[in-house]
Short mmCIF file of C-alpha atoms in Angstrom, two decimals:
data_model
loop_
_atom_site.label_atom_id
_atom_site.label_comp_id
_atom_site.label_asym_id
_atom_site.label_seq_id
_atom_site.Cartn_x
_atom_site.Cartn_y
_atom_site.Cartn_z
CA MET A 582 11.05 -37.12 23.41
CA ALA A 583 10.82 -33.63 24.29
CA ILE A 584 12.94 -31.06 22.63
CA ARG A 585 14.32 -28.38 25.48
CA PHE A 586 16.11 -25.24 24.10
CA ASP A 587 15.56 -22.85 27.43
CA LEU A 588 18.84 -22.00 29.31
CA ASP A 589 18.69 -23.00 32.92
CA PRO A 590 19.66 -19.94 35.76
CA GLU A 591 23.31 -21.18 35.48
CA LEU A 592 23.68 -21.00 32.08
CA ALA A 593 21.90 -17.73 31.45
CA ALA A 594 24.37 -16.05 34.06
CA LEU A 595 26.87 -17.78 31.78
CA VAL A 596 25.80 -16.39 28.42
CA GLN A 597 24.98 -12.99 30.44
CA ARG A 598 28.97 -12.57 31.22
CA THR A 599 29.97 -13.43 28.30
CA ARG A 600 27.91 -11.05 26.66
CA GLU A 601 29.47 -8.71 29.23
CA PHE A 602 32.93 -9.69 28.26
CA ILE A 603 32.82 -9.33 24.89
CA ARG A 604 31.53 -5.62 25.04
CA ASP A 605 33.88 -4.70 27.80
CA VAL A 606 36.95 -6.06 26.94
CA VAL A 607 37.10 -7.77 23.49
CA LEU A 608 35.45 -5.57 21.32
CA PRO A 609 37.89 -2.45 22.39
CA VAL A 610 40.91 -4.70 21.21
CA GLU A 611 38.95 -5.71 17.79
CA LEU A 612 38.28 -1.98 17.15
CA ALA A 613 41.93 -1.12 18.01
CA CYS A 614 43.44 -3.72 15.94
CA LYS A 615 40.73 -3.41 12.55
CA GLY A 616 39.13 -7.10 13.48
CA SER A 617 42.50 -8.85 12.97
CA LEU A 618 45.68 -9.78 14.32
CA HIS A 619 47.18 -11.26 11.10
CA ASP A 620 49.98 -8.31 10.83
CA ALA A 621 50.36 -7.68 14.57
CA ALA A 622 53.85 -7.75 15.57
CA ASP A 623 52.24 -8.57 19.25
CA ALA A 624 49.58 -10.81 18.18
CA GLU A 625 50.63 -13.45 20.51
CA ASP A 626 50.90 -11.35 23.44
CA ILE A 627 46.90 -10.17 22.59
CA ARG A 628 46.25 -13.64 22.55
CA ARG A 629 47.73 -14.28 26.05
CA ARG A 630 46.42 -10.79 27.37
CA LEU A 631 42.68 -11.67 26.53
CA GLN A 632 42.76 -15.61 27.67
CA THR A 633 44.42 -14.34 30.83
CA ARG A 634 41.36 -11.71 31.35
CA ALA A 635 38.81 -14.71 30.32
CA ARG A 636 40.47 -16.70 32.92
CA GLU A 637 40.10 -14.42 35.24
CA ALA A 638 36.53 -13.80 34.52
CA GLY A 639 35.84 -17.48 34.56
CA LEU A 640 34.97 -17.68 31.10
CA LEU A 641 38.17 -19.61 29.22
CA ALA A 642 37.47 -22.77 27.48
CA PRO A 643 34.34 -23.43 28.93
CA HIS A 644 33.40 -26.27 26.79
CA VAL A 645 35.90 -28.68 28.14
CA GLY A 646 35.34 -30.67 31.55
CA ALA A 647 35.85 -29.17 34.81
CA ARG A 648 39.23 -31.51 35.16
CA TRP A 649 41.09 -29.33 32.45
CA GLY A 650 39.61 -26.15 34.04
CA GLY A 651 36.24 -25.28 31.98
CA ARG A 652 32.48 -25.99 32.42
CA GLY A 653 31.91 -29.34 30.63
CA LEU A 654 29.35 -27.74 28.88
CA ASP A 655 26.82 -29.30 26.84
CA VAL A 656 26.32 -28.83 22.74
CA ARG A 657 23.58 -26.50 23.38
CA GLY A 658 25.24 -24.93 26.34
CA GLN A 659 27.99 -24.35 24.04
CA ALA A 660 25.78 -22.83 21.29
CA ALA A 661 24.51 -19.97 23.73
CA VAL A 662 28.09 -19.18 24.88
CA PHE A 663 29.71 -19.34 21.53
CA GLU A 664 27.38 -17.20 19.91
CA GLU A 665 27.49 -14.86 22.40
CA ALA A 666 31.57 -15.16 21.76
CA GLY A 667 31.11 -14.72 18.10
CA TYR A 668 29.82 -11.41 18.40
CA SER A 669 33.56 -10.20 18.07
CA LEU A 670 36.06 -11.61 15.65
CA LEU A 671 38.68 -11.89 18.46
CA GLY A 672 35.92 -13.14 21.18
CA PRO A 673 36.63 -16.93 20.29
CA LEU A 674 40.38 -16.52 20.61
CA ALA A 675 39.92 -14.81 24.02
CA LEU A 676 37.79 -17.84 25.42
CA ASN A 677 39.85 -20.14 23.72
CA ILE A 678 37.25 -21.81 21.43
CA SER A 679 38.31 -20.98 18.48
CA ALA A 680 39.47 -23.22 15.97
CA PRO A 681 41.11 -25.63 15.40
CA ASP A 682 42.19 -25.93 19.09
CA GLU A 683 38.62 -25.96 19.99
CA GLY A 684 38.09 -28.91 17.94
CA ASN A 685 41.26 -30.33 18.90
CA MET A 686 40.17 -30.58 22.57
CA HIS A 687 37.28 -32.22 21.92
CA LEU A 688 39.19 -34.72 20.13
CA LEU A 689 41.75 -35.06 22.62
CA GLU A 690 39.29 -35.56 25.81
CA ARG A 691 37.43 -38.50 24.09
CA VAL A 692 40.18 -40.40 22.13
CA ALA A 693 43.84 -39.72 23.95
CA THR A 694 45.31 -41.65 26.59
CA PRO A 695 45.73 -40.35 30.19
CA ALA A 696 49.28 -39.47 29.20
CA GLN A 697 48.51 -37.66 26.13
CA GLN A 698 45.78 -35.66 27.65
CA GLN A 699 48.51 -34.61 30.19
CA GLN A 700 50.86 -33.82 27.73
CA TYR A 701 48.67 -32.24 24.92
CA LEU A 702 45.02 -31.00 26.58
CA ALA A 703 46.05 -29.52 29.66
CA PRO A 704 47.95 -26.95 28.43
CA LEU A 705 45.90 -26.33 25.22
CA ALA A 706 42.88 -26.03 27.50
CA ALA A 707 44.89 -23.54 30.06
CA GLY A 708 45.55 -21.61 26.98
CA GLN A 709 49.38 -22.03 27.42
CA VAL A 710 49.91 -23.46 23.60
CA ARG A 711 48.36 -23.96 20.28
CA SER A 712 47.51 -26.36 17.84
CA CYS A 713 46.67 -27.41 14.50
CA PHE A 714 44.88 -29.82 12.83
CA ALA A 715 46.82 -31.21 9.49
CA MET A 716 44.30 -33.33 7.25
CA THR A 717 43.80 -31.24 4.23
CA GLU A 718 46.22 -31.82 1.29
CA PRO A 719 47.36 -30.11 -2.33
CA PRO A 720 45.57 -31.95 -5.27
CA PRO A 721 45.23 -34.95 -5.68
CA GLY A 722 45.08 -35.62 -2.10
CA ALA A 723 42.57 -35.30 0.73
CA GLY A 724 40.11 -32.38 0.41
CA SER A 725 36.45 -32.51 0.27
CA ASP A 726 37.15 -36.33 -0.06
CA PRO A 727 39.19 -37.49 2.52
CA ARG A 728 39.63 -40.75 1.36
CA ALA A 729 42.05 -39.23 -1.15
CA LEU A 730 44.40 -39.36 2.20
CA ALA A 731 47.86 -39.64 0.52
CA THR A 732 50.19 -38.34 3.25
CA ARG A 733 51.68 -42.08 4.24
CA ALA A 734 53.04 -42.97 7.70
CA ALA A 735 55.17 -46.26 7.47
CA ARG A 736 56.46 -48.15 10.51
CA VAL A 737 60.46 -47.79 11.21
CA ASP A 738 62.63 -48.69 14.41
CA GLY A 739 60.91 -47.09 17.26
CA GLY A 740 58.07 -45.85 15.69
CA TRP A 741 56.79 -44.14 12.53
CA ARG A 742 58.13 -42.02 9.71
CA ILE A 743 55.41 -39.49 8.13
CA ASP A 744 55.79 -38.19 4.49
CA GLY A 745 53.47 -36.09 2.67
CA THR A 746 52.47 -32.44 2.35
CA LYS A 747 49.73 -30.51 3.81
CA TRP A 748 47.86 -27.04 3.25
CA PHE A 749 45.52 -24.45 4.22
CA ILE A 750 46.20 -26.20 7.58
CA THR A 751 44.97 -23.35 10.29
CA GLY A 752 47.38 -22.05 12.80
CA ALA A 753 50.21 -24.43 12.10
CA ARG A 754 52.84 -21.48 12.50
CA GLY A 755 53.38 -21.30 16.21
CA ALA A 756 51.78 -24.49 17.12
CA ALA A 757 53.19 -26.58 19.62
CA PHE A 758 51.42 -29.40 17.96
CA ALA A 759 49.63 -30.98 14.95
CA ILE A 760 47.35 -33.87 14.95
CA VAL A 761 48.40 -35.18 11.59
CA MET A 762 46.22 -37.55 9.40
CA ALA A 763 48.09 -40.14 7.41
CA ARG A 764 47.50 -43.17 5.52
CA THR A 765 48.83 -46.59 7.37
CA SER A 766 47.06 -48.90 4.99
CA GLY A 767 45.67 -48.93 1.82
CA ALA A 768 45.76 -46.51 -1.43
CA PRO A 769 44.06 -43.31 -1.76
CA GLY A 770 40.78 -43.64 -2.28
CA ASP A 771 40.06 -46.30 0.02
CA PRO A 772 37.70 -45.93 2.73
CA GLY A 773 39.75 -46.92 5.67
CA GLY A 774 43.15 -46.85 6.70
CA ALA A 775 44.14 -43.46 8.42
CA THR A 776 45.85 -43.19 11.66
CA MET A 777 46.21 -39.72 13.28
CA PHE A 778 49.48 -38.88 15.07
CA LEU A 779 50.70 -36.14 17.52
CA VAL A 780 53.58 -34.56 16.27
CA ALA A 781 55.43 -31.86 18.19
CA GLY A 782 55.75 -28.44 16.36
CA ASP A 783 59.68 -28.50 16.57
CA ASN A 784 59.78 -31.98 14.88
CA PRO A 785 62.63 -31.31 12.71
CA GLY A 786 60.76 -33.40 10.05
CA MET A 787 57.92 -31.16 10.21
CA GLN A 788 58.67 -27.65 8.51
CA ILE A 789 56.42 -24.63 7.16
CA VAL A 790 56.94 -24.30 3.81
CA ARG A 791 55.01 -21.09 3.38
CA ASP A 792 51.96 -19.07 4.60
CA LEU A 793 49.08 -19.15 1.90
CA ASP A 794 47.68 -15.60 0.93
CA THR A 795 43.76 -16.20 1.79
CA LEU A 796 40.75 -13.79 1.60
CA ASP A 797 40.46 -14.52 5.52
CA HIS A 798 42.39 -13.10 8.22
CA GLY A 799 40.49 -13.65 11.26
CA LEU A 800 41.71 -17.17 12.66
CA PHE A 801 45.00 -16.89 14.46
CA ALA A 802 48.39 -17.24 12.63
CA GLY A 803 46.33 -17.82 9.47
CA HIS A 804 46.75 -20.87 7.01
CA SER A 805 50.16 -22.97 6.23
CA GLU A 806 51.56 -25.10 3.78
CA VAL A 807 53.36 -27.59 5.47
CA THR A 808 55.66 -30.69 4.64
CA PHE A 809 56.51 -33.93 6.25
CA ASP A 810 59.85 -35.21 5.44
CA HIS A 811 61.11 -38.38 7.55
CA CYS A 812 59.10 -37.07 9.92
CA ILE A 813 59.87 -39.28 12.75
CA VAL A 814 57.45 -40.05 15.87
CA SER A 815 57.40 -42.70 18.58
CA ASP A 816 54.33 -45.31 19.31
CA ASP A 817 53.24 -43.05 21.68
CA ALA A 818 52.17 -40.57 19.25
CA ILE A 819 49.19 -42.46 17.83
CA LEU A 820 45.94 -40.94 19.02
CA GLY A 821 43.80 -43.53 19.33
CA GLU A 822 44.21 -46.92 17.36
CA VAL A 823 46.10 -47.83 14.10
CA ASP A 824 44.14 -47.41 10.86
CA ARG A 825 40.87 -45.77 12.64
CA GLY A 826 41.83 -41.86 11.84
CA PHE A 827 38.43 -41.84 9.49
CA GLU A 828 36.70 -42.97 12.47
CA TYR A 829 37.83 -40.30 15.10
CA ALA A 830 37.53 -37.86 12.45
CA GLN A 831 33.83 -37.82 12.50
CA VAL A 832 34.14 -37.50 16.49
CA ARG A 833 35.57 -34.04 15.60
CA LEU A 834 34.08 -33.13 12.45
CA ALA A 835 30.51 -32.79 13.51
CA PRO A 836 30.32 -31.35 16.32
CA ALA A 837 33.63 -28.76 14.91
CA ARG A 838 31.31 -27.76 12.14
CA LEU A 839 28.45 -26.71 14.35
CA THR A 840 30.51 -24.93 16.78
CA HIS A 841 31.91 -22.84 13.65
CA CYS A 842 28.12 -22.08 12.97
CA MET A 843 27.89 -21.12 16.58
CA ARG A 844 30.28 -18.45 16.16
CA TRP A 845 29.58 -17.38 12.83
CA LEU A 846 25.98 -16.90 13.85
CA GLY A 847 27.05 -14.39 16.63
CA LEU A 848 29.16 -12.28 13.96
CA ALA A 849 26.41 -12.29 11.85
CA ARG A 850 24.39 -10.70 14.41
CA ARG A 851 27.14 -7.99 15.17
CA ALA A 852 27.04 -7.29 11.53
CA HIS A 853 23.07 -6.94 11.74
CA ASP A 854 23.17 -4.60 14.63
CA LEU A 855 25.87 -2.35 12.77
CA ALA A 856 23.28 -2.37 10.07
CA LEU A 857 20.67 -1.45 12.44
CA ALA A 858 22.43 1.16 14.17
CA HIS A 859 23.12 2.94 10.90
CA VAL A 860 19.54 2.91 9.44
CA THR A 861 17.65 4.11 12.23
CA LYS A 862 20.06 7.01 11.97
CA ARG A 863 20.86 7.59 8.46
CA GLU A 864 18.05 9.99 6.65
CA ALA A 865 17.48 10.23 3.48
CA PHE A 866 14.57 10.71 0.41
CA GLY A 867 12.69 12.36 3.60
CA SER A 868 13.11 9.61 5.58
CA ARG A 869 15.26 7.49 8.26
CA LEU A 870 16.49 4.45 5.75
CA ALA A 871 14.89 2.32 8.66
CA GLU A 872 11.24 3.74 7.24
CA LEU A 873 12.13 2.32 3.90
CA GLY A 874 10.13 -0.68 2.48
CA MET A 875 13.33 -1.73 0.52
CA VAL A 876 15.52 -1.77 3.79
CA GLN A 877 12.77 -3.08 5.86
CA GLN A 878 12.82 -6.02 3.42
CA GLN A 879 16.64 -6.71 4.16
CA ILE A 880 16.11 -5.95 7.77
CA ALA A 881 13.43 -8.89 7.82
CA ASP A 882 15.46 -10.95 5.96
CA ASN A 883 18.44 -10.61 8.30
CA GLU A 884 16.32 -11.64 10.76
CA ILE A 885 14.79 -14.52 9.42
CA ASP A 886 18.29 -15.90 8.45
CA LEU A 887 19.33 -15.44 12.05
CA ALA A 888 16.07 -17.28 13.80
CA ALA A 889 16.30 -20.17 11.21
CA SER A 890 20.27 -20.33 12.02
CA ARG A 891 19.71 -20.49 15.08
CA SER A 892 16.85 -23.19 15.23
CA LEU A 893 19.35 -25.84 13.18
CA ILE A 894 22.32 -25.25 15.25
CA LEU A 895 20.07 -25.82 18.44
CA HIS A 896 18.33 -28.70 16.77
CA THR A 897 21.60 -30.76 15.80
CA ALA A 898 22.99 -29.47 19.22
CA TRP A 899 20.26 -31.49 20.81
CA VAL A 900 21.04 -34.54 18.31
CA LEU A 901 24.44 -34.52 19.69
CA ASP A 902 23.69 -34.12 23.21
CA THR A 903 20.87 -36.98 23.27
CA GLY A 904 23.30 -39.72 21.38
CA GLY A 905 21.71 -39.66 18.02
CA ASP A 906 23.39 -39.53 14.45
CA ALA A 907 23.94 -35.92 13.56
CA GLY A 908 25.23 -36.85 10.26
CA THR A 909 22.22 -35.30 8.16
CA ALA A 910 21.52 -32.73 10.66
CA SER A 911 24.84 -31.48 11.26
CA SER A 912 25.11 -31.24 7.33
CA ILE A 913 22.22 -29.40 6.93
CA ALA A 914 22.83 -27.07 9.36
CA LYS A 915 26.30 -26.14 8.06
CA THR A 916 24.92 -25.90 4.36
CA PHE A 917 22.12 -23.23 5.82
CA VAL A 918 24.36 -21.21 8.27
CA SER A 919 27.20 -20.71 5.71
CA GLU A 920 25.20 -19.53 3.18
CA ALA A 921 23.03 -17.47 5.65
CA VAL A 922 25.57 -15.73 7.65
CA GLY A 923 26.91 -14.41 4.03
CA ARG A 924 23.57 -13.27 3.22
CA ILE A 925 23.34 -11.52 6.64
CA VAL A 926 26.58 -9.51 6.21
CA ASP A 927 26.17 -8.79 3.00
CA ARG A 928 22.55 -7.29 3.24
CA ALA A 929 24.45 -5.29 6.51
CA MET A 930 26.90 -3.69 3.93
CA GLN A 931 24.17 -2.59 1.42
CA MET A 932 22.26 -1.46 4.11
CA THR A 933 25.22 0.55 5.10
CA GLY A 934 26.28 2.07 1.60
CA ALA A 935 29.98 3.23 1.23
CA VAL A 936 30.75 3.20 4.71
CA GLY A 937 29.86 -0.68 4.87
CA THR A 938 32.69 -1.07 2.46
CA SER A 939 35.78 0.95 4.40
CA GLY A 940 37.34 -0.11 7.51
CA ASP A 941 35.25 2.16 9.81
CA LEU A 942 32.56 -0.57 10.57
CA LEU A 943 34.42 -3.32 10.02
CA LEU A 944 31.96 -5.11 7.79
CA SER A 945 33.79 -5.85 4.69
CA ARG A 946 35.97 -7.63 7.38
CA TYR A 947 33.46 -9.81 8.39
CA TRP A 948 32.63 -10.39 4.73
CA ARG A 949 36.01 -11.78 3.99
CA GLU A 950 36.08 -13.74 7.09
CA VAL A 951 32.27 -15.56 6.73
CA ARG A 952 32.76 -15.91 2.64
CA PRO A 953 35.32 -18.90 3.32
CA PHE A 954 32.91 -20.89 5.54
CA ARG A 955 30.85 -22.25 2.70
CA ILE A 956 34.17 -24.01 1.73
CA TYR A 957 36.06 -25.18 4.81
CA ASP A 958 34.72 -28.23 7.01
CA GLY A 959 33.18 -29.44 4.00
CA PRO A 960 31.63 -27.35 0.70
CA SER A 961 27.88 -26.37 0.49
CA GLU A 962 28.07 -28.85 -2.84
CA THR A 963 29.38 -31.76 -0.73
CA HIS A 964 26.94 -31.45 2.36
CA ARG A 965 23.85 -31.32 -0.30
CA TRP A 966 25.31 -34.44 -2.10
CA SER A 967 25.60 -36.30 1.06
CA ILE A 968 21.81 -34.77 2.58
CA ALA A 969 20.41 -35.94 -0.83
CA LYS A 970 22.37 -39.63 -0.57
CA ARG A 971 20.83 -40.09 2.93
CA SER A 972 17.13 -38.77 1.55
CA VAL A 973 17.45 -41.41 -1.17
CA SER A 974 18.82 -44.49 1.03
CA ALA A 975 16.14 -43.66 3.75
CA PHE A 976 13.43 -43.60 1.40
CA LYS A 977 14.47 -46.89 -0.30
CA LYS A 978 14.68 -48.42 3.48
CA ARG A 979 10.83 -47.44 4.23
CA GLY A 980 9.81 -48.86 0.87
CA GLY A 981 9.04 -45.97 -1.40
CA ALA A 982 6.37 -44.40 -2.03
#
């Protein structure tokens, strides 16, 4: 089967409009707030204003179906648009394609009932509310190994009672609802027995304990520790079917890993452009920095990492679009891209010298944002372990050497 990565005219026009929107509307806001809304008192107002502008430009939530106000982009289309949006830290937020909302929309489109879609997906896609995904737990609970899931949900009269603690829950503060993973059968370590629940943000049994002080500040509302203490929900709160939560998580995880790669690739490209702007003007040792061999090597290495990352993203997108098993491809893409974007931003800081470590170019902010990507959505070590296991298994199935 031929692999096509070229853009049709309609998609190419959408990409161009996204590029112009980021340049003209979003970048000035990013520069004004130094790349982060973390400490901004008017953060919610800024989010709504940006998303209003995106809606007016016909760019809001392009990944969801037309029924929900989007364009129903396939994964390859998302790769092109999301990279352009990622050129600014605030671009994904403006287009309503930022984590965790983008992944939650994807999950709700595919798993939720029509009634749940009207209640949760419709306002989320429209930018009226935000959401979070509550999976990760303090040790010894779920982290890189989701089977360690310890939060439990037990049947009670009229529904379910959820008890447990989650942490590093992105966007929890101010979220209208959470998609919560809880164990409904078995014990921590068992491969099954998880169920997804839709929990309203104002449920008295769901409380934010604290906001975690993390290296990154770019994801809206940061990361929080959340407790569920006698959190009562109805049967209608079950997303999908009981005990199939791990299965549904895969519906979300492989695409979500890849959309992270798309967005961070855009930011890496921005970092590279900032470095190029510096080295083509700055003179030292009798020439422009861009004419010096060691700087040229860093420029070339950045170009190589950008091209290789984009190729892996597009290949994985093609696998997803054609219904293939993207487990290995998404792990390879996530591992390589998460490390490549870190290298690109780091080289950009090196090429720009002292100013690159300051707030003037925002490169230090970008480095703080991309470094955790090697950890969340599966650390590089876990993905390498998975890739190796699949490789050995495939070799044995082929009959060995």
